[in-house]
XYZ file of C-alpha atoms in Angstrom:
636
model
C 200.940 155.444 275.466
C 198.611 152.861 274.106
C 195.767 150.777 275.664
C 197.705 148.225 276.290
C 200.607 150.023 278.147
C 198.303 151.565 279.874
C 196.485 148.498 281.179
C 200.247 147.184 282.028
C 200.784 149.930 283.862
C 197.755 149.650 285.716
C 198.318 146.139 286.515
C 201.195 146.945 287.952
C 200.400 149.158 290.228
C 196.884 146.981 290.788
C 194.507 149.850 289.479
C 192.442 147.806 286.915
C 189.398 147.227 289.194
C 189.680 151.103 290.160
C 189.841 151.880 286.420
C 186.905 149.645 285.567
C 184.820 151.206 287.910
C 185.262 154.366 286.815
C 184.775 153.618 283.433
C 181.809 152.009 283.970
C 180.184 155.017 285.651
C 180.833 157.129 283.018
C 179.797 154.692 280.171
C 176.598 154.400 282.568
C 175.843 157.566 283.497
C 176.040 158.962 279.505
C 175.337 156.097 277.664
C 173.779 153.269 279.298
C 171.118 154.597 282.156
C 169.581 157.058 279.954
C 168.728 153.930 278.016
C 167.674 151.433 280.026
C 165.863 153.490 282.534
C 162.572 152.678 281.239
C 160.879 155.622 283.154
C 162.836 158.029 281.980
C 161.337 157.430 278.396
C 161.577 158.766 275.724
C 164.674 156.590 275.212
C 168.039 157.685 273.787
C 169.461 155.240 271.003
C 172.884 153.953 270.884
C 175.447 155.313 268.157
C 178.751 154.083 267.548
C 181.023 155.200 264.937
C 184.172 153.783 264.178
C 185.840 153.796 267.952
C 183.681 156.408 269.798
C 180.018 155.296 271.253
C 177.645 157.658 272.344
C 174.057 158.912 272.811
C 172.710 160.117 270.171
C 169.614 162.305 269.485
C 167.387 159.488 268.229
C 165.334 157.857 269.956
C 165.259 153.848 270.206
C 162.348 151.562 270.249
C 160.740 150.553 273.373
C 161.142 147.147 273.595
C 163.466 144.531 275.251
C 164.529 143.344 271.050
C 165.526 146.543 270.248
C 167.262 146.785 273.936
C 169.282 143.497 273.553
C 170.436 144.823 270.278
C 171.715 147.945 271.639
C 173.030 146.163 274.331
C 174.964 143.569 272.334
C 176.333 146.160 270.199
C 178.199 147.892 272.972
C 179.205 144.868 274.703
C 181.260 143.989 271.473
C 181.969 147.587 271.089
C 183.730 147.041 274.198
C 185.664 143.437 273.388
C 187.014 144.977 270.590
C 188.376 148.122 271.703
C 189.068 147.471 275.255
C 192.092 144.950 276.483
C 191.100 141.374 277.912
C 192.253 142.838 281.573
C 190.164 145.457 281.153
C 186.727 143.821 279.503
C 187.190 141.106 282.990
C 187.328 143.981 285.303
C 184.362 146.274 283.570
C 181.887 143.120 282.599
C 182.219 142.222 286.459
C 181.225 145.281 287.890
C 178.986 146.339 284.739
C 176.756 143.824 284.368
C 175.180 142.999 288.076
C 174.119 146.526 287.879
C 172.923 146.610 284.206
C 171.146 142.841 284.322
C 169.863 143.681 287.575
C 168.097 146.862 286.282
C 167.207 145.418 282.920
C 165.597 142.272 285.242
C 163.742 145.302 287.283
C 163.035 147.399 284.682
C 162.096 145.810 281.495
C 161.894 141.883 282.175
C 159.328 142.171 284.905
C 157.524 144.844 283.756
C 156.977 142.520 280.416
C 155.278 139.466 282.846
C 151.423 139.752 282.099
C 148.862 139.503 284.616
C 146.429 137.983 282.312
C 146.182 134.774 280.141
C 145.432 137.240 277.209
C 148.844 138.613 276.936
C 150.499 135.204 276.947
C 152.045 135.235 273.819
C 154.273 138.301 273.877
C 155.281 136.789 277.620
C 156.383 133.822 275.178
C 158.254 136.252 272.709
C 159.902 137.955 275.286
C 161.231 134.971 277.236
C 162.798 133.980 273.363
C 164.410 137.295 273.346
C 166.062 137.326 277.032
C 167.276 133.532 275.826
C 168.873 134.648 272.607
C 170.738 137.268 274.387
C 171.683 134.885 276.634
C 173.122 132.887 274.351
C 174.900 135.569 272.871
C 176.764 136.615 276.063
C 177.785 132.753 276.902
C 179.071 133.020 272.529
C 180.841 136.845 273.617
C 182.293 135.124 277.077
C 180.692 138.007 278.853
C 179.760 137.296 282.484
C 176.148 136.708 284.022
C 174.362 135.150 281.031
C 173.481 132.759 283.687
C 170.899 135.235 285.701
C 169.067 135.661 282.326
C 168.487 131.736 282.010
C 166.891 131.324 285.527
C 165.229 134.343 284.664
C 163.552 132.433 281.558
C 163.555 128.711 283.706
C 161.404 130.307 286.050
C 159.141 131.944 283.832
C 155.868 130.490 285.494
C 157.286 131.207 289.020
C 157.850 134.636 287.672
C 154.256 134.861 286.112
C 152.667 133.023 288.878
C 154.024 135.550 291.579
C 152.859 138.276 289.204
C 149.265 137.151 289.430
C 149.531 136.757 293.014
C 150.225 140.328 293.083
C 147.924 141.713 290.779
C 144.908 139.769 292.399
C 145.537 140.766 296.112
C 146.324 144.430 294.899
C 143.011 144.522 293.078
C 141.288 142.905 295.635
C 142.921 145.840 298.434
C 141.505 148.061 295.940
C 138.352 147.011 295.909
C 137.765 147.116 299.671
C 138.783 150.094 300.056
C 136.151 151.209 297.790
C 134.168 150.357 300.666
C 130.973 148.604 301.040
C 129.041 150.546 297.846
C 125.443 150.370 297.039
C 123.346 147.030 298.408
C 122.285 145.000 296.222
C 119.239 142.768 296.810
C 119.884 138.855 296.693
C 117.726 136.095 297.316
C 118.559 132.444 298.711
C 115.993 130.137 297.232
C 116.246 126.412 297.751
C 113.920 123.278 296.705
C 113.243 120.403 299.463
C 111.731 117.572 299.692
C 108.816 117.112 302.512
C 105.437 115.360 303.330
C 102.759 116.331 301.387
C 100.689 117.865 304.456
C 103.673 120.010 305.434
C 104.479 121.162 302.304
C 101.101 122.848 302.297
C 102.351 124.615 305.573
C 105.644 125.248 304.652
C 103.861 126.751 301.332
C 101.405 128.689 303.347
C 103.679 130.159 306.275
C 107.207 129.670 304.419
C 108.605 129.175 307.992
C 110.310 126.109 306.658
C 113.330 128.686 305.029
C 114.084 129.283 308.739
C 115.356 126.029 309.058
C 118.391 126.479 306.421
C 118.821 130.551 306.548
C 117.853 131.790 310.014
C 120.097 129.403 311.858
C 122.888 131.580 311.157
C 120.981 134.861 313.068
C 120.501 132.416 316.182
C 121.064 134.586 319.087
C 123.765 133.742 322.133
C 121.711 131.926 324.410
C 121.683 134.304 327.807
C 121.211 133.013 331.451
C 118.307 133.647 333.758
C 116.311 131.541 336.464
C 116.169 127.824 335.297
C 112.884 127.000 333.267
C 111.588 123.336 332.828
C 112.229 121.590 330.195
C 109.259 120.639 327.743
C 107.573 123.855 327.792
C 105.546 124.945 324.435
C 107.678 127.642 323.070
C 104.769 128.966 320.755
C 101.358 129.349 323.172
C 99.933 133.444 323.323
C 100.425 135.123 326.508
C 97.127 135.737 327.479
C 96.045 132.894 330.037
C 92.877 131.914 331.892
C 91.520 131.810 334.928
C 88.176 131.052 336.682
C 85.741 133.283 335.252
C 84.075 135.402 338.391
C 86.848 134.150 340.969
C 86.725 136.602 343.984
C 88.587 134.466 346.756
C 90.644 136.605 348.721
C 93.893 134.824 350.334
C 95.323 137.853 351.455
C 94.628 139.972 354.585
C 95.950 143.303 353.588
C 94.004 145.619 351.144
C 96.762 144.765 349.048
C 94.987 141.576 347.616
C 91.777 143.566 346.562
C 93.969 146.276 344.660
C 96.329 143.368 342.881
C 93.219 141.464 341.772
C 92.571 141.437 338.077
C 89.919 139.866 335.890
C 91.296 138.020 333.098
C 89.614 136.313 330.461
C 88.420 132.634 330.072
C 90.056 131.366 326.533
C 93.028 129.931 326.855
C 94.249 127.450 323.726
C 95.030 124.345 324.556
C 99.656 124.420 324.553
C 101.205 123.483 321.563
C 104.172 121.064 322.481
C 107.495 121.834 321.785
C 109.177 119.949 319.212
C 111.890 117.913 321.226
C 114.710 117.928 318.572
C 115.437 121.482 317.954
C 117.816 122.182 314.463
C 121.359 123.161 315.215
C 122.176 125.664 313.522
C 125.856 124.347 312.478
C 123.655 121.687 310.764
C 122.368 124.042 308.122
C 125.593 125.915 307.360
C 127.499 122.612 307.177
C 130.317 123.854 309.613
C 132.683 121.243 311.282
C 133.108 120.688 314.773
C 136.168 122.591 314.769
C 135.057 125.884 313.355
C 131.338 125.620 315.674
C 133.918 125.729 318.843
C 135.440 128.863 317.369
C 132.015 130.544 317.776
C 129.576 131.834 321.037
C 127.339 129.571 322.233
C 124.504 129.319 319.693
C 120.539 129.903 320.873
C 118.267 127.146 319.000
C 115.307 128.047 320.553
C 114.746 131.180 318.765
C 114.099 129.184 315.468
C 110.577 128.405 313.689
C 109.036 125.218 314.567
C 107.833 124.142 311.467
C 110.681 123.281 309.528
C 111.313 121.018 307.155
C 113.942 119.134 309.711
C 110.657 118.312 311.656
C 108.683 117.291 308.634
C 111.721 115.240 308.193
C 111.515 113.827 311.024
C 108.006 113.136 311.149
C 108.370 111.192 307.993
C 110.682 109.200 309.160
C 108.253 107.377 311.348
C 105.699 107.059 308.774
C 107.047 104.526 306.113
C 105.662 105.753 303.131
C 105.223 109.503 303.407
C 103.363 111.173 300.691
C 106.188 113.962 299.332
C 105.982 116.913 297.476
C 108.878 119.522 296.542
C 108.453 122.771 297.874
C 110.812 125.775 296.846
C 111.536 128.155 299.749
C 113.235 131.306 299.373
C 114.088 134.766 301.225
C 115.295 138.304 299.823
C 118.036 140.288 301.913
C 120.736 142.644 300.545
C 124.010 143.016 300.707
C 126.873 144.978 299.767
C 129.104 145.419 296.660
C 132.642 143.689 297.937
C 131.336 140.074 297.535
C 130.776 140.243 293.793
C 133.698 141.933 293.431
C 135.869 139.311 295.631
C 133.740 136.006 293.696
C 134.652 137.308 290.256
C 138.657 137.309 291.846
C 137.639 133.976 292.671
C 136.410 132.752 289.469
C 138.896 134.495 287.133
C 142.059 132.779 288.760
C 140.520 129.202 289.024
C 139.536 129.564 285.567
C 143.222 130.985 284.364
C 144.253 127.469 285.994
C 141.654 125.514 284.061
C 143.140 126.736 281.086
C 146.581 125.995 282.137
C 145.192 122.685 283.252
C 144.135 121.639 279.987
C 146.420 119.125 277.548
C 146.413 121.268 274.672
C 148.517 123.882 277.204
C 151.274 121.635 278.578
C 153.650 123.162 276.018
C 152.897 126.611 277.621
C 156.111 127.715 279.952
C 153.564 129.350 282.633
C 151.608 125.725 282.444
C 153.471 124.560 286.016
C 151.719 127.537 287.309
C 148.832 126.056 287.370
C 148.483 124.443 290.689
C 149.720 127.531 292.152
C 146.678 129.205 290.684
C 144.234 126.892 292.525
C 145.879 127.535 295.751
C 145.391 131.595 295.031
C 142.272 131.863 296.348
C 142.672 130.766 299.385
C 145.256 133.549 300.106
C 142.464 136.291 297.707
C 139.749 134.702 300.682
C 141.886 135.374 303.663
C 142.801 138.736 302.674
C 139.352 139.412 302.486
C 138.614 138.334 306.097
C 141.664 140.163 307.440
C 140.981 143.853 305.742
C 137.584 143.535 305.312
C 136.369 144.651 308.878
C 138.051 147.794 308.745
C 135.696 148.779 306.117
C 132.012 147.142 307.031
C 133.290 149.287 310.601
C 132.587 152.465 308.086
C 128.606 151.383 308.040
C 126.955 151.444 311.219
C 124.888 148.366 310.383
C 128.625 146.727 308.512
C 128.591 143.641 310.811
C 124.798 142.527 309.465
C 126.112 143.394 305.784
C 129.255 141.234 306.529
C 127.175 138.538 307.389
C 124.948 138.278 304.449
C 128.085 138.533 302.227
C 129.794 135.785 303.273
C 126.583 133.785 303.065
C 125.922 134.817 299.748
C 129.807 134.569 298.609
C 129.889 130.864 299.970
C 126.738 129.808 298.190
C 128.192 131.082 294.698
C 131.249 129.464 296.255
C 129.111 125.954 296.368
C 127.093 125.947 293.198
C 130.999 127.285 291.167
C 132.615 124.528 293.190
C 129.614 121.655 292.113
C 130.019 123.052 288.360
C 134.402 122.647 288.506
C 133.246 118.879 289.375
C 131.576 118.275 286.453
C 134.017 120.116 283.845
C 135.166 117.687 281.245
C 137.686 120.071 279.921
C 140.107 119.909 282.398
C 142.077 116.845 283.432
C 141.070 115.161 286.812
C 143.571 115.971 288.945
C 143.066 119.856 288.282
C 139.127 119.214 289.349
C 140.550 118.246 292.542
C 143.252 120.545 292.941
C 140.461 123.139 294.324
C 139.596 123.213 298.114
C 136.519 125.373 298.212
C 135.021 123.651 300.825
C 137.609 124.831 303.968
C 137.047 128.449 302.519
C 133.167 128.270 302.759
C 133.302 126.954 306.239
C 135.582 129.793 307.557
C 133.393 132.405 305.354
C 130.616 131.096 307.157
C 132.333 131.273 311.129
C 133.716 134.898 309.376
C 129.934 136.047 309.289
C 128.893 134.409 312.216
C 131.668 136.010 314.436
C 130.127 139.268 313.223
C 126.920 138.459 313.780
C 127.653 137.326 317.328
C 129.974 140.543 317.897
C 126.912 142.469 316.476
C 124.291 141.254 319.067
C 127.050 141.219 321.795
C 127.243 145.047 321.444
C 123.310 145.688 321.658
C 123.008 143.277 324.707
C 125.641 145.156 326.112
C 123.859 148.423 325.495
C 120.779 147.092 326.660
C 122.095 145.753 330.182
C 123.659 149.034 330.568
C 120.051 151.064 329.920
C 118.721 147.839 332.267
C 121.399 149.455 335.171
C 123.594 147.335 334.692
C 125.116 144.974 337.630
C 122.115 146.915 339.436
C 118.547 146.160 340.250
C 116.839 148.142 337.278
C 113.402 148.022 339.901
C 115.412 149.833 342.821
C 116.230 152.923 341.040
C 113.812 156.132 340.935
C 110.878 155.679 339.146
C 112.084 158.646 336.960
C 115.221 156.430 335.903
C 112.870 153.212 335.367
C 110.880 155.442 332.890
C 113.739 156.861 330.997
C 115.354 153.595 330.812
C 112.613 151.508 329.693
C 111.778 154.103 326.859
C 115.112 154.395 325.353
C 115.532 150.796 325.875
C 112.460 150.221 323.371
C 114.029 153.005 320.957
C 116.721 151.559 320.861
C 115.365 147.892 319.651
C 112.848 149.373 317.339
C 115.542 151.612 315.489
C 117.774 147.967 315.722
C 114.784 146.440 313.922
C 114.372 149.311 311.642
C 117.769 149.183 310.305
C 117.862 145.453 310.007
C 114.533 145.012 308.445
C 115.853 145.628 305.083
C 119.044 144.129 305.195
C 118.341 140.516 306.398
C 115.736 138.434 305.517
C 112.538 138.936 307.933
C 112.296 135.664 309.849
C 116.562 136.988 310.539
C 115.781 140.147 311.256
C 113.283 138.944 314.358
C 115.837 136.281 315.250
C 118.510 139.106 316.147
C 116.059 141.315 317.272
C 114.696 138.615 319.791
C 117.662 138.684 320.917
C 117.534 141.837 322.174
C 113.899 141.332 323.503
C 115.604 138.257 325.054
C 118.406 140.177 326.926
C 115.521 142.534 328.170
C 112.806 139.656 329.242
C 116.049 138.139 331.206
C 117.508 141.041 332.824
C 113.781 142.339 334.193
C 113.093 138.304 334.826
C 116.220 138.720 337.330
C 115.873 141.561 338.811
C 112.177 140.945 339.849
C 113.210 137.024 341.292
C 116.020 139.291 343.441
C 113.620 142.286 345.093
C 113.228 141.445 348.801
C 109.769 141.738 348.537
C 107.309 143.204 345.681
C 103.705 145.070 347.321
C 101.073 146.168 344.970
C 101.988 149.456 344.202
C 105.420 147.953 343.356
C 103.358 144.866 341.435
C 101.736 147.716 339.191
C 104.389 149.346 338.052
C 106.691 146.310 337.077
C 103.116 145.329 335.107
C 103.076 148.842 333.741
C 106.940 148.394 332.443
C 106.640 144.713 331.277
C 103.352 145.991 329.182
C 105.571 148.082 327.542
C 108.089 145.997 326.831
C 105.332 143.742 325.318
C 104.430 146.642 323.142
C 107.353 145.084 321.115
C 105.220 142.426 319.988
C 104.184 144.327 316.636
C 108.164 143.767 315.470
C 107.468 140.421 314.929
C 104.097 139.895 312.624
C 105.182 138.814 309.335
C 104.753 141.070 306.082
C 101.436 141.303 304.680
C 99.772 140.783 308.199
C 96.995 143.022 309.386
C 94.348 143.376 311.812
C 92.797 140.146 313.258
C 95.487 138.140 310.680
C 98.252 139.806 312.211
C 99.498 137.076 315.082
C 103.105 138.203 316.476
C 105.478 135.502 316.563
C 107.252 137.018 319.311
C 107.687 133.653 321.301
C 109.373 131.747 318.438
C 112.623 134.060 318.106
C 112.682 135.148 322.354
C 112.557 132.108 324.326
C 112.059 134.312 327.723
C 108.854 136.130 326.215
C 106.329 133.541 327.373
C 108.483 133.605 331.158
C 108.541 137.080 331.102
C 104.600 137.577 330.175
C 103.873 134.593 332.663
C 105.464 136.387 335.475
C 103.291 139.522 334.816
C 100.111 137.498 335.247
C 101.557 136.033 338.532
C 102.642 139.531 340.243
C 98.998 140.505 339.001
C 96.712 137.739 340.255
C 95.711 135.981 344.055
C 96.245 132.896 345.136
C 93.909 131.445 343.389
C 94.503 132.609 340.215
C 98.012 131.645 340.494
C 96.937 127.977 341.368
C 95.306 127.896 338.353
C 97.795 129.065 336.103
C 99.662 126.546 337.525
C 96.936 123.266 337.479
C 95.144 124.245 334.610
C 96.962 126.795 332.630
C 100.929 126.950 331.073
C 102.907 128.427 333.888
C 104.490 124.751 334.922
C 106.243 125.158 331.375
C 108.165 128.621 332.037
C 108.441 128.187 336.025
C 109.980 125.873 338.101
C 107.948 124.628 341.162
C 110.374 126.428 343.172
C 110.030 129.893 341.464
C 106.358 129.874 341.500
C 106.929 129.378 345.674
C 109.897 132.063 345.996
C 106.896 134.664 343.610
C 104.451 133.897 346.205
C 106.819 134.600 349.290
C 107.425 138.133 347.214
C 104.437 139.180 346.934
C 102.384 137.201 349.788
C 102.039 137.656 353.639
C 103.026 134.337 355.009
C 99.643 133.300 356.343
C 97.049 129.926 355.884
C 96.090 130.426 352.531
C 99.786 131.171 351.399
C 101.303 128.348 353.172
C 98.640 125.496 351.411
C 99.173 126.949 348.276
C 102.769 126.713 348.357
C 102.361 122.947 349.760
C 99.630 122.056 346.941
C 102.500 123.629 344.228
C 104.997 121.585 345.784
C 102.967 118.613 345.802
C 102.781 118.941 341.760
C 105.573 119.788 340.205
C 104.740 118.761 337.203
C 101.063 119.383 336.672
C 100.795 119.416 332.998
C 102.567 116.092 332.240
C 98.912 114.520 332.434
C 97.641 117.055 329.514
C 100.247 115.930 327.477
């Protein structure tokens, strides 16, 4: 029986497909899988003599030309020695299995992930649309999957870059966060002559555009009055040789304490304090996204107020000062910025005339969108490995400070490119990215600082009076309380820059001066034995003063900025001086003194009722305090 009986035959009793199919798995499973399976190298070459085909023990060439021609060859092999029933059935089941693995196997594996390999991308799309051709010349089915293939060639390419860069990208973060590396922000401004020469001997004025970022959470307490000096020393005057004794108990004689006569005159506070969202350039929208920010912790002499001060004098004398600070961070921002930079500059290159003929050129716009997906990838993995470092959230933070400055100075030099056509300079949107880097950091940061507060309040008793538990407990929790801030500061010190580094760790100072603020304003009554050790505790806590001299400060020269970056440090030193003095020296820091900035009339009153039999002497005081509420508005 011939072929073509046989295919008769098989017609008739409707076997053809059946017969195909098993053909086609044996042809496959000697001949064609071992190959095209491209992993199961080395490769078998295709032999046919005269009307058999097989295997033989040579091996082919590992590359799609030398695969097409193999290919072709048994597809016309199989035309001529096969009936036309036949060749329908077997193409239709052979080749969604064979294109679909060549596709898989060879095609995709031949799409480069770089610009360098470009060309033999170009030779092989030739190749796939020769063959093609030749199947659409042969009649044989499916040529049609290898010309989309080819007509989406910069799809293909483009989603093949996509890949690559987010795998590499994965990779890198899970490298984790490396060794530090020490950067430095260093920016030029423009101020009046006489501040420049303050800003030049102090360099507070980098505050004003780096430590706005390391603003603490502003935390609640008793109200203060507005328009206190946020920068005067703690130690305040009274009348030198005062003896007057308001009390009647021998309380008064032991609470009596002899301070000394020198008190500078207050510095005022500068009304317009910088917002902090100001210096990063966030929106609106993104600020909301964040905690509540706390201004007061930043310098005052910054060169917003220098600004502003010549503003009102029409023709400031200027000079340009260049302010700078060193801080470190870790080894996944370079890595992520040079992701970045490679695949906007792939899509300059595609951008460019002298490319349009290129069939990955349509990819560029795709390109310039990449980023954005490389940049949120790094904000949604990223956390899982700055949680490997215990101090990951401060390292996260200067990152994505220093990744959206190298961010802004790439994005300023794309602008002025004159090798790329217009529309590609403004197919980039850097600008969204920096401002969700930024509220990335900042979210740390505040997350950061959230979980020391939290520590703290919990050493500080918690929902608890921390002054109503055993002295033993007050002890223990006072010293690990200071510890724990100094090893915070420790830690930080080298990581952020230093005016940062006291912003977060007034913060902490902060959450102590507030809690101890509270809990004193809520005992039902403080006697002197009580008065001493809250002064012994709060002298402690002001032992943390040291944390916050600058670098390079010593002996007399060394003056703690404590007050600038802990808005409650001035309240909280105040109130020691009031649980320590008599009425009269209380008066006085009230008339004469600074304690009308930090206190309200009213808190001054409820201190005395604390500490203070309700007698003569204690109910004129309170009326004289009452009677000037605002005793320092004259001074001013």
């Amino acid at each position: 029986m011939t072929l073509s009986e046989a295919t008769v035959v098989l017609q008739t009793y409707k076997e053809v497909d059946k017969a195909a199919t098993q053909l086609w798995h044996n042809l496959d499973e000697a001949i064609l899988r071992p190959r095209t399976d491209l992993r199961a190298a080395p490769l078998p070459k295709i032999q046919i003599d005269g009307n058999c085909i097989r295997a033989s023990e040579h091996f082919a060439d590992n590359n799609i030309k030398a695969l097409f021609k193999e290919l072709e060859i048994v597809i016309r092999f199989l035309i001529e020695n096969l009936t036309p029933e036949l060749v329908k059935s077997l193409s239709d089941v052979m080749m969604p299995i064979l294109s679909g693995r060549v596709k898989e196997l060879w095609l995709d594996t031949a799409i480069p992930a770089s610009l360098d390999e470009i060309e033999s991308y170009q030779k092989a799309l030739i190749q796939v649309q020769e063959f093609a051709n030749t199947l659409e010349v042969l009649g044989w089915p499916d040529s049609h999957g290898l010309h989309r293939w080819v007509e989406d060639a910069h799809k293909n390419w483009l989603n093949k870059k996509r890949e690559t860069v987010l795998d590499w990208t994965r990779n890198e973060l899970s490298l984790g966060l490396g060794s530090p590396h020490v950067a430095e922000r260093v920016q030029k401004k423009m101020v009046p002559r006489d501040e420049g020469m303050q800003i030049t001997a102090t360099g507070n004025a980098v505050d004003d555009t780096w430590d706005a970022a390391w603003d603490s959470d502003k935390e609640d307490s008793s109200p203060v009055e507005e328009g206190r000096p946020s920068k005067t020393p703690a130690s305040e005057i009274l009348p030198a040789g005062s003896t007057e004794r308001n009390r009647s108990s021998l309380d008064e004689q032991r609470r009596h304490s002899s301070i000394t006569h020198t008190s500078p005159e207050p510095e005022p506070e500068p009304e317009d304090e910088d917002d902090p969202t100001d210096a990063w350039g966030w929106t609106d929208e993104d600020a909301t996204e964040e905690a509540a920010v706390d201004t007061d912790a930043s310098e005052s002499a910054t060169t917003k107020d220098a600004l502003a001060a010549a503003s009102q004098n029409p023709n400031p004398e200027l000079r340009q000062v260049t302010i700078s600070e060193k801080f470190q961070t870790s080894s996944i921002p370079q890595a992520i910025l040079k992701a970045v930079i490679g695949v906007l500059n792939d899509g300059a290159i595609l951008a460019q005339p002298k490319n349009e003929s290129l069939p990955i050129s349509p990819a560029a716009p795709g390109l310039f969108n990449l980023p954005t997906l490389l940049l949120a990838e790094y904000r949604a993995l990223s956390q899982l490995y700055y949680a490997e470092n215990k101090n990951g959230n401060m390292y996260l933070l200067n990152d994505t400070v220093w990744l959206s400055d190298q961010l802004q100075d790439f994005a300023a030099q794309w602008k002025e490119r004159e090798d790329i056509p217009e529309r590609a300079v403004r197919m980039i949107k850097i600008d969204p990215e920096i401002n969700k880097l930024i509220s990335f950091g900042n979210r740390a940061y505040t997350n950061e600082l959230i979980a020391q507060r939290t520590i703290i309040h919990d050493l500080l008793a918690g929902t608890q009076n921390f002054f109503q538990q055993e002295q033993d407990e007050i002890q223990d929790g006072i010293r690990f309380i200071i510890q724990q801030i100094r090893e915070r500061n420790k830690a930080w010190f080298d990581i952020l820059p230093w005016s940062s580094c006291c912003s977060a760790t007034g913060s902490l100072v902060n959450a102590v001066a507030s809690k101890l603020i509270t809990d004193i304003f809520e005992l039902p009554n403080i006697g002197v034995d009580e008065a001493e050790h809250i002064a012994t505790i709060i002298s402690k806590v002001e032992g943390l003063d040291d944390l916050f001299v600058k670098p390079g400060q010593h002996g007399a020269n060394a003056v703690p900025l404590t007050g600038q970056f802990a808005d409650k440090w001035f309240k909280l030193s105040f109130l020691n001086q009031v649980l320590q003095s008599n009425l009269a020296d209380i008066k006085y820091l009230w008339t004469e003194s600074e304690l009308s900035y930090y206190f309200t009339a009213e808190e001054v009153v409820d201190l005395i009722g604390l500490s203070f039999e309700n007698n003569v002497n204690v109910r004129q005081t309170i009326k004289e305090i009452k009677a000037n509420p605002m005793p320092r508005k004259g001074f001013e």
